[in-house]
Amino acid sequence: QKEVEQNSGPLSVPEGAIASLNCTYSDRGSQSFFWYRQYSGKSPELIMFIYSNGDKEDGRFTAQLNKASQYVSLLIRDSQPSDSATYLCAVKQSTDKLIFGTGTRLQVFP
Amino acid sequence: DAGVTQSPTHLIKTRGQQVTLRCSPKSGHDTVSWYQQALGQGPQFIFQYYEEEERQRGNFPDRFSGHQFPNYSSELNVNALLLGDSALYLCASSLAGGLDTQYFGPGTRLTVL
């Protein structure tokens, strides 16, 4: 079992729709969770972080955390073509190491 | 407020050579982490430096070594380069004791021929 798992995609959504990106992790002692966006050829850019169970909203983005199910998700409302990128889930494990998933490629079409 | 900077942007080396990559953390940050990102993969943790010492290390061979200077900047050294070392090398900085949110630099693209 991979430490952090994401569906590689691509996930294709029409402009204006909600994109839902999912991530599961194996280390039950993981402390904090991050979503990064990475455009092709660029470095990862932090979108959001979440530490507590439940939802956290920031503009068009909502992160959801369920520690019992070891599941993190990112919702993007009113998706725009400029949101087309790879979204990386990162988990800070109990060892303090930050482990990344392989990323989900999102395509938003007009 | 200066963000994370890395140099060089691109680098081409041949097998067996050695390479040094450099990173300056975001202003106010004291911790530097290095990652290797192969094409189509997520970043893989190499190691983390804090107070000029290696604090954590991922599953990378001893050919990968690093250093942190008193001004918190850092170097990544890779010896005896292999073709498989071709990747984007990312540096991320954070503040120890804080929320450990890591911010990435633009990366160094290393090509080994």
mmCIF file with all atom_site columns, C-alpha atoms in Angstrom:
data_model
loop_
_atom_site.group_PDB
_atom_site.id
_atom_site.type_symbol
_atom_site.label_atom_id
_atom_site.label_alt_id
_atom_site.label_comp_id
_atom_site.label_asym_id
_atom_site.label_entity_id
_atom_site.label_seq_id
_atom_site.pdbx_PDB_ins_code
_atom_site.Cartn_x
_atom_site.Cartn_y
_atom_site.Cartn_z
_atom_site.occupancy
_atom_site.B_iso_or_equiv
_atom_site.pdbx_formal_charge
_atom_site.auth_seq_id
_atom_site.auth_comp_id
_atom_site.auth_asym_id
_atom_site.auth_atom_id
_atom_site.pdbx_PDB_model_num
ATOM 1   C CA . GLN A 1 1   ? 0.000   0.000  0.000   1.00 0.00 ? 1   GLN A CA 1
ATOM 2   C CA . LYS A 1 2   ? 1.355   3.390  -0.985  1.00 0.00 ? 2   LYS A CA 1
ATOM 3   C CA . GLU A 1 3   ? 1.798   5.907  1.802   1.00 0.00 ? 3   GLU A CA 1
ATOM 4   C CA . VAL A 1 4   ? -0.255  8.540  -0.051  1.00 0.00 ? 4   VAL A CA 1
ATOM 5   C CA . GLU A 1 5   ? -2.531  7.536  -2.908  1.00 0.00 ? 5   GLU A CA 1
ATOM 6   C CA . GLN A 1 6   ? -4.200  9.647  -5.532  1.00 0.00 ? 6   GLN A CA 1
ATOM 7   C CA . ASN A 1 7   ? -5.974  8.796  -8.768  1.00 0.00 ? 7   ASN A CA 1
ATOM 8   C CA . SER A 1 8   ? -3.644  9.968  -11.532 1.00 0.00 ? 8   SER A CA 1
ATOM 9   C CA . GLY A 1 9   ? -6.537  11.069 -13.758 1.00 0.00 ? 9   GLY A CA 1
ATOM 10  C CA . PRO A 1 10  ? -6.991  12.960 -15.896 1.00 0.00 ? 10  PRO A CA 1
ATOM 11  C CA . LEU A 1 11  ? -10.129 14.280 -14.273 1.00 0.00 ? 11  LEU A CA 1
ATOM 12  C CA . SER A 1 12  ? -12.041 16.265 -16.880 1.00 0.00 ? 12  SER A CA 1
ATOM 13  C CA . VAL A 1 13  ? -14.731 18.754 -15.812 1.00 0.00 ? 13  VAL A CA 1
ATOM 14  C CA . PRO A 1 14  ? -16.554 21.490 -17.726 1.00 0.00 ? 14  PRO A CA 1
ATOM 15  C CA . GLU A 1 15  ? -15.957 25.129 -16.883 1.00 0.00 ? 15  GLU A CA 1
ATOM 16  C CA . GLY A 1 16  ? -18.133 26.226 -13.961 1.00 0.00 ? 16  GLY A CA 1
ATOM 17  C CA . ALA A 1 17  ? -18.480 22.726 -12.501 1.00 0.00 ? 17  ALA A CA 1
ATOM 18  C CA . ILE A 1 18  ? -17.169 21.407 -9.180  1.00 0.00 ? 18  ILE A CA 1
ATOM 19  C CA . ALA A 1 19  ? -13.950 19.384 -9.366  1.00 0.00 ? 19  ALA A CA 1
ATOM 20  C CA . SER A 1 20  ? -13.462 16.813 -6.600  1.00 0.00 ? 20  SER A CA 1
ATOM 21  C CA . LEU A 1 21  ? -9.958  15.514 -5.928  1.00 0.00 ? 21  LEU A CA 1
ATOM 22  C CA . ASN A 1 22  ? -9.339  12.688 -3.484  1.00 0.00 ? 22  ASN A CA 1
ATOM 23  C CA . CYS A 1 23  ? -6.419  11.359 -1.481  1.00 0.00 ? 23  CYS A CA 1
ATOM 24  C CA . THR A 1 24  ? -5.965  8.498  0.996   1.00 0.00 ? 24  THR A CA 1
ATOM 25  C CA . TYR A 1 25  ? -3.051  7.909  3.347   1.00 0.00 ? 25  TYR A CA 1
ATOM 26  C CA . SER A 1 26  ? -1.734  4.941  5.302   1.00 0.00 ? 26  SER A CA 1
ATOM 27  C CA . ASP A 1 27  ? -0.087  6.427  8.416   1.00 0.00 ? 27  ASP A CA 1
ATOM 28  C CA . ARG A 1 28  ? -2.835  6.799  11.004  1.00 0.00 ? 28  ARG A CA 1
ATOM 29  C CA . GLY A 1 29  ? -0.587  9.071  13.068  1.00 0.00 ? 29  GLY A CA 1
ATOM 30  C CA . SER A 1 30  ? -0.341  11.662 10.303  1.00 0.00 ? 30  SER A CA 1
ATOM 31  C CA . GLN A 1 31  ? -0.703  15.157 11.643  1.00 0.00 ? 31  GLN A CA 1
ATOM 32  C CA . SER A 1 32  ? -1.297  17.626 8.836   1.00 0.00 ? 32  SER A CA 1
ATOM 33  C CA . PHE A 1 33  ? -2.356  17.611 5.228   1.00 0.00 ? 33  PHE A CA 1
ATOM 34  C CA . PHE A 1 34  ? -1.580  19.846 2.317   1.00 0.00 ? 34  PHE A CA 1
ATOM 35  C CA . TRP A 1 35  ? -2.785  20.435 -1.230  1.00 0.00 ? 35  TRP A CA 1
ATOM 36  C CA . TYR A 1 36  ? -0.393  21.798 -3.821  1.00 0.00 ? 36  TYR A CA 1
ATOM 37  C CA . ARG A 1 37  ? -1.064  22.807 -7.417  1.00 0.00 ? 37  ARG A CA 1
ATOM 38  C CA . GLN A 1 38  ? 1.620   22.201 -10.027 1.00 0.00 ? 38  GLN A CA 1
ATOM 39  C CA . TYR A 1 39  ? 1.499   23.567 -13.555 1.00 0.00 ? 39  TYR A CA 1
ATOM 40  C CA . SER A 1 40  ? 3.482   21.714 -16.182 1.00 0.00 ? 40  SER A CA 1
ATOM 41  C CA . GLY A 1 41  ? 7.189   22.519 -15.892 1.00 0.00 ? 41  GLY A CA 1
ATOM 42  C CA . LYS A 1 42  ? 6.716   24.565 -12.724 1.00 0.00 ? 42  LYS A CA 1
ATOM 43  C CA . SER A 1 43  ? 7.208   23.868 -9.018  1.00 0.00 ? 43  SER A CA 1
ATOM 44  C CA . PRO A 1 44  ? 4.374   23.028 -6.601  1.00 0.00 ? 44  PRO A CA 1
ATOM 45  C CA . GLU A 1 45  ? 2.376   25.940 -5.209  1.00 0.00 ? 45  GLU A CA 1
ATOM 46  C CA . LEU A 1 46  ? 0.605   25.628 -1.858  1.00 0.00 ? 46  LEU A CA 1
ATOM 47  C CA . ILE A 1 47  ? -3.185  25.924 -2.097  1.00 0.00 ? 47  ILE A CA 1
ATOM 48  C CA . MET A 1 48  ? -4.413  24.859 1.325   1.00 0.00 ? 48  MET A CA 1
ATOM 49  C CA . PHE A 1 49  ? -3.554  22.993 4.488   1.00 0.00 ? 49  PHE A CA 1
ATOM 50  C CA . ILE A 1 50  ? -5.834  21.303 6.996   1.00 0.00 ? 50  ILE A CA 1
ATOM 51  C CA . TYR A 1 51  ? -5.190  19.779 10.419  1.00 0.00 ? 51  TYR A CA 1
ATOM 52  C CA . SER A 1 52  ? -8.576  19.102 11.962  1.00 0.00 ? 52  SER A CA 1
ATOM 53  C CA . ASN A 1 53  ? -11.429 16.852 10.896  1.00 0.00 ? 53  ASN A CA 1
ATOM 54  C CA . GLY A 1 54  ? -14.088 18.574 8.855   1.00 0.00 ? 54  GLY A CA 1
ATOM 55  C CA . ASP A 1 55  ? -14.099 21.209 6.151   1.00 0.00 ? 55  ASP A CA 1
ATOM 56  C CA . LYS A 1 56  ? -11.912 24.235 5.578   1.00 0.00 ? 56  LYS A CA 1
ATOM 57  C CA . GLU A 1 57  ? -12.871 26.785 2.949   1.00 0.00 ? 57  GLU A CA 1
ATOM 58  C CA . ASP A 1 58  ? -10.715 29.351 1.173   1.00 0.00 ? 58  ASP A CA 1
ATOM 59  C CA . GLY A 1 59  ? -12.351 31.126 -1.729  1.00 0.00 ? 59  GLY A CA 1
ATOM 60  C CA . ARG A 1 60  ? -13.307 28.580 -4.391  1.00 0.00 ? 60  ARG A CA 1
ATOM 61  C CA . PHE A 1 61  ? -11.373 25.832 -2.604  1.00 0.00 ? 61  PHE A CA 1
ATOM 62  C CA . THR A 1 62  ? -12.605 23.545 0.187   1.00 0.00 ? 62  THR A CA 1
ATOM 63  C CA . ALA A 1 63  ? -10.422 20.946 1.857   1.00 0.00 ? 63  ALA A CA 1
ATOM 64  C CA . GLN A 1 64  ? -12.104 18.070 3.682   1.00 0.00 ? 64  GLN A CA 1
ATOM 65  C CA . LEU A 1 65  ? -10.416 15.779 6.204   1.00 0.00 ? 65  LEU A CA 1
ATOM 66  C CA . ASN A 1 66  ? -11.672 12.535 7.719   1.00 0.00 ? 66  ASN A CA 1
ATOM 67  C CA . LYS A 1 67  ? -8.963  11.038 9.919   1.00 0.00 ? 67  LYS A CA 1
ATOM 68  C CA . ALA A 1 68  ? -11.047 7.980  10.819  1.00 0.00 ? 68  ALA A CA 1
ATOM 69  C CA . SER A 1 69  ? -11.264 7.059  7.137   1.00 0.00 ? 69  SER A CA 1
ATOM 70  C CA . GLN A 1 70  ? -7.744  8.378  6.420   1.00 0.00 ? 70  GLN A CA 1
ATOM 71  C CA . TYR A 1 71  ? -9.136  10.458 3.602   1.00 0.00 ? 71  TYR A CA 1
ATOM 72  C CA . VAL A 1 72  ? -8.511  13.998 2.387   1.00 0.00 ? 72  VAL A CA 1
ATOM 73  C CA . SER A 1 73  ? -10.240 15.755 -0.456  1.00 0.00 ? 73  SER A CA 1
ATOM 74  C CA . LEU A 1 74  ? -10.119 19.063 -2.292  1.00 0.00 ? 74  LEU A CA 1
ATOM 75  C CA . LEU A 1 75  ? -13.168 20.606 -3.913  1.00 0.00 ? 75  LEU A CA 1
ATOM 76  C CA . ILE A 1 76  ? -12.803 23.342 -6.491  1.00 0.00 ? 76  ILE A CA 1
ATOM 77  C CA . ARG A 1 77  ? -16.010 25.255 -7.139  1.00 0.00 ? 77  ARG A CA 1
ATOM 78  C CA . ASP A 1 78  ? -16.709 27.173 -10.349 1.00 0.00 ? 78  ASP A CA 1
ATOM 79  C CA . SER A 1 79  ? -13.765 25.475 -12.063 1.00 0.00 ? 79  SER A CA 1
ATOM 80  C CA . GLN A 1 80  ? -11.890 27.590 -14.594 1.00 0.00 ? 80  GLN A CA 1
ATOM 81  C CA . PRO A 1 81  ? -9.599  26.542 -17.470 1.00 0.00 ? 81  PRO A CA 1
ATOM 82  C CA . SER A 1 82  ? -6.768  28.173 -15.482 1.00 0.00 ? 82  SER A CA 1
ATOM 83  C CA . ASP A 1 83  ? -7.326  25.527 -12.783 1.00 0.00 ? 83  ASP A CA 1
ATOM 84  C CA . SER A 1 84  ? -6.048  22.893 -15.225 1.00 0.00 ? 84  SER A CA 1
ATOM 85  C CA . ALA A 1 85  ? -2.946  21.503 -13.511 1.00 0.00 ? 85  ALA A CA 1
ATOM 86  C CA . THR A 1 86  ? -1.732  18.574 -11.442 1.00 0.00 ? 86  THR A CA 1
ATOM 87  C CA . TYR A 1 87  ? -2.919  18.611 -7.826  1.00 0.00 ? 87  TYR A CA 1
ATOM 88  C CA . LEU A 1 88  ? -0.598  17.043 -5.284  1.00 0.00 ? 88  LEU A CA 1
ATOM 89  C CA . CYS A 1 89  ? -1.742  15.779 -1.908  1.00 0.00 ? 89  CYS A CA 1
ATOM 90  C CA . ALA A 1 90  ? 0.955   15.843 0.787   1.00 0.00 ? 90  ALA A CA 1
ATOM 91  C CA . VAL A 1 91  ? 0.781   14.275 4.239   1.00 0.00 ? 91  VAL A CA 1
ATOM 92  C CA . LYS A 1 92  ? 3.010   15.043 7.215   1.00 0.00 ? 92  LYS A CA 1
ATOM 93  C CA . GLN A 1 93  ? 3.464   11.663 8.833   1.00 0.00 ? 93  GLN A CA 1
ATOM 94  C CA . SER A 1 94  ? 4.080   10.814 12.485  1.00 0.00 ? 94  SER A CA 1
ATOM 95  C CA . THR A 1 95  ? 7.787   10.654 11.555  1.00 0.00 ? 95  THR A CA 1
ATOM 96  C CA . ASP A 1 96  ? 7.580   14.346 10.581  1.00 0.00 ? 96  ASP A CA 1
ATOM 97  C CA . LYS A 1 97  ? 8.338   13.497 6.957   1.00 0.00 ? 97  LYS A CA 1
ATOM 98  C CA . LEU A 1 98  ? 6.197   15.161 4.295   1.00 0.00 ? 98  LEU A CA 1
ATOM 99  C CA . ILE A 1 99  ? 5.084   12.496 1.812   1.00 0.00 ? 99  ILE A CA 1
ATOM 100 C CA . PHE A 1 100 ? 3.506   13.355 -1.537  1.00 0.00 ? 100 PHE A CA 1
ATOM 101 C CA . GLY A 1 101 ? 1.103   11.450 -3.705  1.00 0.00 ? 101 GLY A CA 1
ATOM 102 C CA . THR A 1 102 ? 1.726   11.119 -7.420  1.00 0.00 ? 102 THR A CA 1
ATOM 103 C CA . GLY A 1 103 ? -0.831  13.822 -8.170  1.00 0.00 ? 103 GLY A CA 1
ATOM 104 C CA . THR A 1 104 ? -4.131  14.045 -10.034 1.00 0.00 ? 104 THR A CA 1
ATOM 105 C CA . ARG A 1 105 ? -4.191  15.816 -13.370 1.00 0.00 ? 105 ARG A CA 1
ATOM 106 C CA . LEU A 1 106 ? -7.229  18.090 -13.691 1.00 0.00 ? 106 LEU A CA 1
ATOM 107 C CA . GLN A 1 107 ? -8.490  19.317 -17.056 1.00 0.00 ? 107 GLN A CA 1
ATOM 108 C CA . VAL A 1 108 ? -11.157 22.024 -17.157 1.00 0.00 ? 108 VAL A CA 1
ATOM 109 C CA . PHE A 1 109 ? -12.642 22.445 -20.609 1.00 0.00 ? 109 PHE A CA 1
ATOM 110 C CA . PRO A 1 110 ? -14.571 25.525 -21.821 1.00 0.00 ? 110 PRO A CA 1
ATOM 111 C CA . ASP B 2 1   ? 9.499   39.441 0.868   1.00 0.00 ? 1   ASP B CA 1
ATOM 112 C CA . ALA B 2 2   ? 11.863  37.149 -1.026  1.00 0.00 ? 2   ALA B CA 1
ATOM 113 C CA . GLY B 2 3   ? 10.574  33.676 -1.711  1.00 0.00 ? 3   GLY B CA 1
ATOM 114 C CA . VAL B 2 4   ? 12.603  30.508 -2.041  1.00 0.00 ? 4   VAL B CA 1
ATOM 115 C CA . THR B 2 5   ? 15.312  30.760 -4.674  1.00 0.00 ? 5   THR B CA 1
ATOM 116 C CA . GLN B 2 6   ? 17.300  28.001 -6.352  1.00 0.00 ? 6   GLN B CA 1
ATOM 117 C CA . SER B 2 7   ? 20.263  27.888 -8.691  1.00 0.00 ? 7   SER B CA 1
ATOM 118 C CA . PRO B 2 8   ? 21.002  26.945 -11.339 1.00 0.00 ? 8   PRO B CA 1
ATOM 119 C CA . THR B 2 9   ? 17.718  26.677 -13.264 1.00 0.00 ? 9   THR B CA 1
ATOM 120 C CA . HIS B 2 10  ? 18.958  23.972 -15.593 1.00 0.00 ? 10  HIS B CA 1
ATOM 121 C CA . LEU B 2 11  ? 21.998  21.736 -15.570 1.00 0.00 ? 11  LEU B CA 1
ATOM 122 C CA . ILE B 2 12  ? 23.359  19.082 -17.907 1.00 0.00 ? 12  ILE B CA 1
ATOM 123 C CA . LYS B 2 13  ? 25.918  16.580 -16.634 1.00 0.00 ? 13  LYS B CA 1
ATOM 124 C CA . THR B 2 14  ? 27.330  13.259 -17.766 1.00 0.00 ? 14  THR B CA 1
ATOM 125 C CA . ARG B 2 15  ? 27.297  9.969  -15.901 1.00 0.00 ? 15  ARG B CA 1
ATOM 126 C CA . GLY B 2 16  ? 29.845  9.741  -13.112 1.00 0.00 ? 16  GLY B CA 1
ATOM 127 C CA . GLN B 2 17  ? 30.095  13.483 -12.602 1.00 0.00 ? 17  GLN B CA 1
ATOM 128 C CA . GLN B 2 18  ? 29.234  15.356 -9.443  1.00 0.00 ? 18  GLN B CA 1
ATOM 129 C CA . VAL B 2 19  ? 26.752  18.212 -9.086  1.00 0.00 ? 19  VAL B CA 1
ATOM 130 C CA . THR B 2 20  ? 25.943  20.877 -6.486  1.00 0.00 ? 20  THR B CA 1
ATOM 131 C CA . LEU B 2 21  ? 22.557  22.579 -6.323  1.00 0.00 ? 21  LEU B CA 1
ATOM 132 C CA . ARG B 2 22  ? 21.851  25.627 -4.184  1.00 0.00 ? 22  ARG B CA 1
ATOM 133 C CA . CYS B 2 23  ? 18.855  26.961 -2.307  1.00 0.00 ? 23  CYS B CA 1
ATOM 134 C CA . SER B 2 24  ? 18.053  30.080 -0.304  1.00 0.00 ? 24  SER B CA 1
ATOM 135 C CA . PRO B 2 25  ? 14.999  29.800 1.942   1.00 0.00 ? 25  PRO B CA 1
ATOM 136 C CA . LYS B 2 26  ? 12.112  32.215 2.185   1.00 0.00 ? 26  LYS B CA 1
ATOM 137 C CA . SER B 2 27  ? 12.820  35.159 4.475   1.00 0.00 ? 27  SER B CA 1
ATOM 138 C CA . GLY B 2 28  ? 12.224  34.169 8.108   1.00 0.00 ? 28  GLY B CA 1
ATOM 139 C CA . HIS B 2 29  ? 12.428  30.415 7.452   1.00 0.00 ? 29  HIS B CA 1
ATOM 140 C CA . ASP B 2 30  ? 15.095  28.258 9.068   1.00 0.00 ? 30  ASP B CA 1
ATOM 141 C CA . THR B 2 31  ? 14.420  24.772 7.698   1.00 0.00 ? 31  THR B CA 1
ATOM 142 C CA . VAL B 2 32  ? 15.207  23.490 4.218   1.00 0.00 ? 32  VAL B CA 1
ATOM 143 C CA . SER B 2 33  ? 13.948  20.270 2.654   1.00 0.00 ? 33  SER B CA 1
ATOM 144 C CA . TRP B 2 34  ? 15.059  18.783 -0.657  1.00 0.00 ? 34  TRP B CA 1
ATOM 145 C CA . TYR B 2 35  ? 12.926  16.701 -3.013  1.00 0.00 ? 35  TYR B CA 1
ATOM 146 C CA . GLN B 2 36  ? 13.486  14.836 -6.264  1.00 0.00 ? 36  GLN B CA 1
ATOM 147 C CA . GLN B 2 37  ? 10.629  14.829 -8.752  1.00 0.00 ? 37  GLN B CA 1
ATOM 148 C CA . ALA B 2 38  ? 10.832  12.483 -11.717 1.00 0.00 ? 38  ALA B CA 1
ATOM 149 C CA . LEU B 2 39  ? 8.553   13.060 -14.690 1.00 0.00 ? 39  LEU B CA 1
ATOM 150 C CA . GLY B 2 40  ? 4.967   12.103 -13.897 1.00 0.00 ? 40  GLY B CA 1
ATOM 151 C CA . GLN B 2 41  ? 5.693   11.461 -10.229 1.00 0.00 ? 41  GLN B CA 1
ATOM 152 C CA . GLY B 2 42  ? 5.167   13.329 -7.009  1.00 0.00 ? 42  GLY B CA 1
ATOM 153 C CA . PRO B 2 43  ? 8.132   14.882 -5.192  1.00 0.00 ? 43  PRO B CA 1
ATOM 154 C CA . GLN B 2 44  ? 10.211  12.317 -3.281  1.00 0.00 ? 44  GLN B CA 1
ATOM 155 C CA . PHE B 2 45  ? 11.705  13.468 0.019   1.00 0.00 ? 45  PHE B CA 1
ATOM 156 C CA . ILE B 2 46  ? 15.528  13.400 0.052   1.00 0.00 ? 46  ILE B CA 1
ATOM 157 C CA . PHE B 2 47  ? 16.408  15.078 3.361   1.00 0.00 ? 47  PHE B CA 1
ATOM 158 C CA . GLN B 2 48  ? 15.740  18.034 5.619   1.00 0.00 ? 48  GLN B CA 1
ATOM 159 C CA . TYR B 2 49  ? 18.181  20.427 7.289   1.00 0.00 ? 49  TYR B CA 1
ATOM 160 C CA . TYR B 2 50  ? 17.683  22.443 10.441  1.00 0.00 ? 50  TYR B CA 1
ATOM 161 C CA . GLU B 2 51  ? 20.321  24.198 12.535  1.00 0.00 ? 51  GLU B CA 1
ATOM 162 C CA . GLU B 2 52  ? 22.967  23.082 10.024  1.00 0.00 ? 52  GLU B CA 1
ATOM 163 C CA . GLU B 2 53  ? 22.239  19.413 10.658  1.00 0.00 ? 53  GLU B CA 1
ATOM 164 C CA . GLU B 2 54  ? 20.414  16.727 8.703   1.00 0.00 ? 54  GLU B CA 1
ATOM 165 C CA . ARG B 2 55  ? 17.217  16.176 10.663  1.00 0.00 ? 55  ARG B CA 1
ATOM 166 C CA . GLN B 2 56  ? 15.376  13.683 8.470   1.00 0.00 ? 56  GLN B CA 1
ATOM 167 C CA . ARG B 2 57  ? 16.325  11.549 5.492   1.00 0.00 ? 57  ARG B CA 1
ATOM 168 C CA . GLY B 2 58  ? 14.330  9.693  2.872   1.00 0.00 ? 58  GLY B CA 1
ATOM 169 C CA . ASN B 2 59  ? 15.286  6.525  0.996   1.00 0.00 ? 59  ASN B CA 1
ATOM 170 C CA . PHE B 2 60  ? 18.153  7.936  -1.020  1.00 0.00 ? 60  PHE B CA 1
ATOM 171 C CA . PRO B 2 61  ? 21.697  6.538  -1.223  1.00 0.00 ? 61  PRO B CA 1
ATOM 172 C CA . ASP B 2 62  ? 24.725  8.179  0.354   1.00 0.00 ? 62  ASP B CA 1
ATOM 173 C CA . ARG B 2 63  ? 25.604  9.656  -3.036  1.00 0.00 ? 63  ARG B CA 1
ATOM 174 C CA . PHE B 2 64  ? 23.107  12.329 -2.053  1.00 0.00 ? 64  PHE B CA 1
ATOM 175 C CA . SER B 2 65  ? 24.462  14.644 0.613   1.00 0.00 ? 65  SER B CA 1
ATOM 176 C CA . GLY B 2 66  ? 23.748  18.123 1.775   1.00 0.00 ? 66  GLY B CA 1
ATOM 177 C CA . HIS B 2 67  ? 24.740  21.036 3.862   1.00 0.00 ? 67  HIS B CA 1
ATOM 178 C CA . GLN B 2 68  ? 23.104  23.981 5.552   1.00 0.00 ? 68  GLN B CA 1
ATOM 179 C CA . PHE B 2 69  ? 24.945  27.225 6.218   1.00 0.00 ? 69  PHE B CA 1
ATOM 180 C CA . PRO B 2 70  ? 24.555  29.627 9.157   1.00 0.00 ? 70  PRO B CA 1
ATOM 181 C CA . ASN B 2 71  ? 22.396  31.912 6.989   1.00 0.00 ? 71  ASN B CA 1
ATOM 182 C CA . TYR B 2 72  ? 20.004  28.919 6.483   1.00 0.00 ? 72  TYR B CA 1
ATOM 183 C CA . SER B 2 73  ? 20.830  28.492 2.805   1.00 0.00 ? 73  SER B CA 1
ATOM 184 C CA . SER B 2 74  ? 21.520  24.953 1.693   1.00 0.00 ? 74  SER B CA 1
ATOM 185 C CA . GLU B 2 75  ? 23.301  22.840 -0.883  1.00 0.00 ? 75  GLU B CA 1
ATOM 186 C CA . LEU B 2 76  ? 22.459  19.445 -2.324  1.00 0.00 ? 76  LEU B CA 1
ATOM 187 C CA . ASN B 2 77  ? 25.380  17.409 -3.658  1.00 0.00 ? 77  ASN B CA 1
ATOM 188 C CA . VAL B 2 78  ? 25.032  14.335 -5.807  1.00 0.00 ? 78  VAL B CA 1
ATOM 189 C CA . ASN B 2 79  ? 28.113  12.216 -6.567  1.00 0.00 ? 79  ASN B CA 1
ATOM 190 C CA . ALA B 2 80  ? 28.666  9.584  -9.261  1.00 0.00 ? 80  ALA B CA 1
ATOM 191 C CA . LEU B 2 81  ? 25.652  10.695 -11.266 1.00 0.00 ? 81  LEU B CA 1
ATOM 192 C CA . LEU B 2 82  ? 23.449  8.047  -12.872 1.00 0.00 ? 82  LEU B CA 1
ATOM 193 C CA . LEU B 2 83  ? 21.036  8.437  -15.764 1.00 0.00 ? 83  LEU B CA 1
ATOM 194 C CA . GLY B 2 84  ? 18.221  7.848  -13.271 1.00 0.00 ? 84  GLY B CA 1
ATOM 195 C CA . ASP B 2 85  ? 19.201  10.977 -11.349 1.00 0.00 ? 85  ASP B CA 1
ATOM 196 C CA . SER B 2 86  ? 17.711  13.097 -14.136 1.00 0.00 ? 86  SER B CA 1
ATOM 197 C CA . ALA B 2 87  ? 14.816  14.931 -12.497 1.00 0.00 ? 87  ALA B CA 1
ATOM 198 C CA . LEU B 2 88  ? 13.530  18.227 -11.170 1.00 0.00 ? 88  LEU B CA 1
ATOM 199 C CA . TYR B 2 89  ? 15.168  18.947 -7.816  1.00 0.00 ? 89  TYR B CA 1
ATOM 200 C CA . LEU B 2 90  ? 13.022  21.011 -5.526  1.00 0.00 ? 90  LEU B CA 1
ATOM 201 C CA . CYS B 2 91  ? 13.950  22.905 -2.418  1.00 0.00 ? 91  CYS B CA 1
ATOM 202 C CA . ALA B 2 92  ? 11.266  23.825 0.115   1.00 0.00 ? 92  ALA B CA 1
ATOM 203 C CA . SER B 2 93  ? 11.615  26.042 3.160   1.00 0.00 ? 93  SER B CA 1
ATOM 204 C CA . SER B 2 94  ? 9.608   26.175 6.364   1.00 0.00 ? 94  SER B CA 1
ATOM 205 C CA . LEU B 2 95  ? 9.753   27.441 9.929   1.00 0.00 ? 95  LEU B CA 1
ATOM 206 C CA . ALA B 2 96  ? 10.628  24.867 12.567  1.00 0.00 ? 96  ALA B CA 1
ATOM 207 C CA . GLY B 2 97  ? 8.183   24.743 15.423  1.00 0.00 ? 97  GLY B CA 1
ATOM 208 C CA . GLY B 2 98  ? 5.521   26.365 13.293  1.00 0.00 ? 98  GLY B CA 1
ATOM 209 C CA . LEU B 2 99  ? 2.867   24.675 11.229  1.00 0.00 ? 99  LEU B CA 1
ATOM 210 C CA . ASP B 2 100 ? 5.631   23.260 9.013   1.00 0.00 ? 100 ASP B CA 1
ATOM 211 C CA . THR B 2 101 ? 3.984   24.571 5.888   1.00 0.00 ? 101 THR B CA 1
ATOM 212 C CA . GLN B 2 102 ? 6.578   24.167 3.165   1.00 0.00 ? 102 GLN B CA 1
ATOM 213 C CA . TYR B 2 103 ? 7.028   26.602 0.301   1.00 0.00 ? 103 TYR B CA 1
ATOM 214 C CA . PHE B 2 104 ? 8.823   25.489 -2.832  1.00 0.00 ? 104 PHE B CA 1
ATOM 215 C CA . GLY B 2 105 ? 11.427  27.188 -4.944  1.00 0.00 ? 105 GLY B CA 1
ATOM 216 C CA . PRO B 2 106 ? 11.309  27.076 -8.751  1.00 0.00 ? 106 PRO B CA 1
ATOM 217 C CA . GLY B 2 107 ? 13.462  23.961 -8.923  1.00 0.00 ? 107 GLY B CA 1
ATOM 218 C CA . THR B 2 108 ? 16.590  22.882 -10.787 1.00 0.00 ? 108 THR B CA 1
ATOM 219 C CA . ARG B 2 109 ? 16.142  20.670 -13.822 1.00 0.00 ? 109 ARG B CA 1
ATOM 220 C CA . LEU B 2 110 ? 19.042  18.186 -13.905 1.00 0.00 ? 110 LEU B CA 1
ATOM 221 C CA . THR B 2 111 ? 19.701  16.145 -17.029 1.00 0.00 ? 111 THR B CA 1
ATOM 222 C CA . VAL B 2 112 ? 22.283  13.357 -16.879 1.00 0.00 ? 112 VAL B CA 1
ATOM 223 C CA . LEU B 2 113 ? 23.552  12.116 -20.243 1.00 0.00 ? 113 LEU B CA 1
#
